[in-house]
Tab-separated table of C-alpha atoms in Angstrom:
chain	number	residue	atom	x	y	z
A	1	UNK	CA	-39.498	-3.074	15.644
A	2	UNK	CA	-42.088	-4.233	18.119
A	3	UNK	CA	-41.121	-7.578	19.617
A	4	UNK	CA	-44.523	-9.011	18.725
A	5	UNK	CA	-43.822	-8.595	15.243
A	6	UNK	CA	-40.304	-10.854	15.349
A	7	UNK	CA	-40.697	-14.178	13.352
A	8	UNK	CA	-44.086	-13.198	11.919
A	9	UNK	CA	-44.441	-13.455	7.797
A	10	UNK	CA	-43.335	-10.555	5.785
A	11	UNK	CA	-44.564	-9.901	2.146
A	12	UNK	CA	-42.105	-9.819	-0.597
A	13	UNK	CA	-42.130	-6.071	-1.000
A	14	UNK	CA	-41.529	-5.860	2.677
A	15	UNK	CA	-38.397	-8.211	2.545
A	16	UNK	CA	-36.964	-6.549	-0.670
A	17	UNK	CA	-37.534	-3.200	1.237
A	18	UNK	CA	-35.558	-4.531	4.200
A	19	UNK	CA	-32.786	-5.837	1.618
A	20	UNK	CA	-32.366	-2.769	0.174
A	21	UNK	CA	-32.200	-1.108	3.518
A	22	UNK	CA	-29.426	-3.658	4.690
A	23	UNK	CA	-27.146	-2.907	1.422
A	24	UNK	CA	-27.426	0.796	1.761
A	25	UNK	CA	-26.290	0.417	5.114
A	26	UNK	CA	-23.396	-2.110	4.067
A	27	UNK	CA	-22.176	-0.205	1.205
A	28	UNK	CA	-20.198	2.291	3.085
A	29	UNK	CA	-18.830	-0.316	5.253
A	30	UNK	CA	-17.368	-2.037	2.098
A	31	UNK	CA	-15.599	1.060	0.480
A	32	UNK	CA	-11.985	0.850	-0.160
A	33	UNK	CA	-9.411	2.074	2.391
A	34	UNK	CA	-7.350	5.118	2.013
A	35	UNK	CA	-4.601	3.988	-0.761
A	36	UNK	CA	-6.171	0.366	-1.265
A	37	UNK	CA	-6.993	1.169	-4.948
A	38	UNK	CA	-3.561	2.750	-5.713
A	39	UNK	CA	-1.897	-0.100	-4.118
A	40	UNK	CA	-4.128	-2.884	-6.055
A	41	UNK	CA	-3.131	-1.163	-9.292
A	42	UNK	CA	0.558	-1.430	-8.374
A	43	UNK	CA	-0.066	-4.997	-7.571
A	44	UNK	CA	-1.914	-5.623	-10.800
A	45	UNK	CA	0.844	-3.549	-12.667
A	46	UNK	CA	3.390	-6.443	-11.425
A	47	UNK	CA	1.694	-9.307	-13.138
A	48	UNK	CA	0.473	-10.606	-9.511
A	49	UNK	CA	-2.814	-12.529	-9.276
A	50	UNK	CA	-4.941	-11.328	-6.228
A	51	UNK	CA	-7.693	-13.215	-4.510
A	52	UNK	CA	-10.083	-12.252	-1.285
A	53	UNK	CA	-11.298	-14.439	1.306
A	54	UNK	CA	-13.877	-12.920	2.988
A	55	UNK	CA	-16.166	-14.011	5.810
A	56	UNK	CA	-19.364	-12.742	5.232
A	57	UNK	CA	-23.197	-13.369	4.958
A	58	UNK	CA	-24.847	-13.481	1.282
A	59	UNK	CA	-25.244	-9.832	0.790
A	60	UNK	CA	-21.738	-9.286	0.129
A	61	UNK	CA	-21.456	-11.787	-2.909
A	62	UNK	CA	-24.714	-9.951	-3.852
A	63	UNK	CA	-23.084	-6.675	-3.834
A	64	UNK	CA	-19.722	-7.677	-5.281
A	65	UNK	CA	-20.638	-6.180	-8.722
A	66	UNK	CA	-21.050	-2.849	-7.324
A	67	UNK	CA	-17.874	-2.889	-5.512
A	68	UNK	CA	-15.024	-0.547	-7.034
A	69	UNK	CA	-12.042	-2.963	-6.078
A	70	UNK	CA	-13.921	-5.974	-7.667
A	71	UNK	CA	-11.747	-5.172	-10.737
A	72	UNK	CA	-8.372	-6.088	-8.987
A	73	UNK	CA	-9.602	-9.290	-7.640
A	74	UNK	CA	-8.775	-12.734	-9.772
A	75	UNK	CA	-10.425	-14.959	-7.344
A	76	UNK	CA	-13.361	-13.853	-4.911
A	77	UNK	CA	-13.895	-16.464	-2.190
A	78	UNK	CA	-16.777	-15.903	-0.107
A	79	UNK	CA	-17.390	-18.055	3.296
A	80	UNK	CA	-21.010	-17.971	2.848
A	81	UNK	CA	-20.888	-19.916	-0.509
A	82	UNK	CA	-18.372	-22.009	0.444
A	83	UNK	CA	-19.744	-23.187	3.873
A	84	UNK	CA	-16.720	-22.669	5.712
A	85	UNK	CA	-14.617	-19.744	7.378
A	86	UNK	CA	-11.237	-18.434	8.084
A	87	UNK	CA	-9.032	-20.057	9.309
A	88	UNK	CA	-10.251	-23.664	7.854
A	89	UNK	CA	-7.266	-24.374	5.647
A	90	UNK	CA	-9.321	-25.479	2.635
A	91	UNK	CA	-10.877	-21.873	2.285
A	92	UNK	CA	-7.217	-20.730	1.579
A	93	UNK	CA	-6.486	-23.803	-0.444
A	94	UNK	CA	-9.579	-22.921	-2.496
A	95	UNK	CA	-8.600	-19.560	-3.143
A	96	UNK	CA	-5.052	-20.640	-4.119
A	97	UNK	CA	-6.833	-23.179	-6.727
A	98	UNK	CA	-8.711	-20.391	-8.372
A	99	UNK	CA	-5.971	-18.372	-8.809
A	100	UNK	CA	-3.941	-20.961	-10.544
A	101	UNK	CA	-0.899	-20.829	-7.546
A	102	UNK	CA	0.582	-23.035	-5.163
A	103	UNK	CA	0.023	-21.990	-1.501
A	104	UNK	CA	3.730	-21.574	-0.850
A	105	UNK	CA	3.842	-18.876	-3.706
A	106	UNK	CA	1.048	-16.614	-1.867
A	107	UNK	CA	1.323	-13.654	0.808
A	108	UNK	CA	-1.817	-13.580	2.592
A	109	UNK	CA	-3.314	-10.122	4.156
A	110	UNK	CA	-5.758	-9.974	6.386
A	111	UNK	CA	-6.837	-8.037	9.634
A	112	UNK	CA	-6.914	-10.642	12.443
A	113	UNK	CA	-4.002	-12.408	13.756
A	114	UNK	CA	-6.353	-15.427	13.729
A	115	UNK	CA	-6.697	-15.489	10.110
A	116	UNK	CA	-3.076	-14.707	9.355
A	117	UNK	CA	-1.852	-17.435	11.405
A	118	UNK	CA	-4.418	-19.618	10.021
A	119	UNK	CA	-2.915	-18.667	6.462
A	120	UNK	CA	0.334	-19.735	7.503
A	121	UNK	CA	-1.039	-22.947	8.971
A	122	UNK	CA	-2.576	-23.477	5.722
A	123	UNK	CA	1.059	-23.665	3.989
A	124	UNK	CA	0.787	-20.162	2.614
A	125	UNK	CA	4.150	-18.669	2.008
A	126	UNK	CA	3.589	-15.722	4.162
A	127	UNK	CA	1.426	-13.508	6.126
A	128	UNK	CA	1.011	-9.983	7.060
A	129	UNK	CA	-1.551	-8.324	9.300
A	130	UNK	CA	-2.951	-5.324	8.452
A	131	UNK	CA	-4.425	-3.339	11.590
A	132	UNK	CA	-8.221	-2.847	11.235
A	133	UNK	CA	-8.894	1.292	11.402
A	134	UNK	CA	-10.190	0.989	14.984
A	135	UNK	CA	-7.345	-1.048	15.823
A	136	UNK	CA	-4.924	1.821	16.891
A	137	UNK	CA	-7.190	2.290	20.121
A	138	UNK	CA	-6.318	-0.990	21.569
A	139	UNK	CA	-9.155	-0.625	24.155
A	140	UNK	CA	-11.609	-0.699	21.325
A	141	UNK	CA	-13.911	-3.770	21.752
A	142	UNK	CA	-13.473	-4.758	18.597
A	143	UNK	CA	-9.734	-4.755	18.520
A	144	UNK	CA	-8.255	-7.989	18.096
A	145	UNK	CA	-6.007	-8.893	20.726
A	146	UNK	CA	-4.786	-12.355	19.456
A	147	UNK	CA	-1.368	-12.785	19.568
A	148	UNK	CA	0.846	-11.839	16.477
A	149	UNK	CA	4.487	-11.809	16.384
A	150	UNK	CA	4.713	-11.542	12.322
A	151	UNK	CA	4.764	-8.525	9.635
A	152	UNK	CA	2.250	-5.842	10.784
A	153	UNK	CA	1.250	-2.704	8.465
A	154	UNK	CA	-1.101	-0.008	9.358
A	155	UNK	CA	-2.133	0.617	5.410
A	156	UNK	CA	-2.258	-1.192	2.321
A	157	UNK	CA	0.481	1.240	0.646
A	158	UNK	CA	2.932	-0.379	3.211
A	159	UNK	CA	2.528	-3.929	1.698
A	160	UNK	CA	4.176	-3.015	-1.564
A	161	UNK	CA	7.775	-3.653	0.224
A	162	UNK	CA	6.633	-7.168	1.231
A	163	UNK	CA	5.817	-7.974	-2.694
A	164	UNK	CA	9.362	-7.403	-4.098
């Protein structure tokens, strides 16, 4: 886009076209990791409730109905709708409330050291870090280099032993 057009008014049609293009770009990024659907099914078979806390912009809640794993999530909590992000203790508390569980009963799984430590600081019963796909290469510019000495897994199926 030419820089002289930045900040200029757009028509509803242009805005809708831009929104559709952004959602088409985002959808592949929101697809489940390998093993995620089978793991979530096993979690639900165990009669465990599942929450989701996502630091995201408003397009994610708008796309939520089209995501394949939404059927396994009992309490989705989106930062853009809550007005706060992880590691604010309140966002973890809201998810626990919506799940109908007490924080010490919860095992939190997240892909950054900051958020899993935030879960523990908020009083959740445990936390496991799952490495983001790019983090096997620690030189990657998105790699989270924050310290975390707790349990770490590389794939969601590796979570199941922590639920026993």
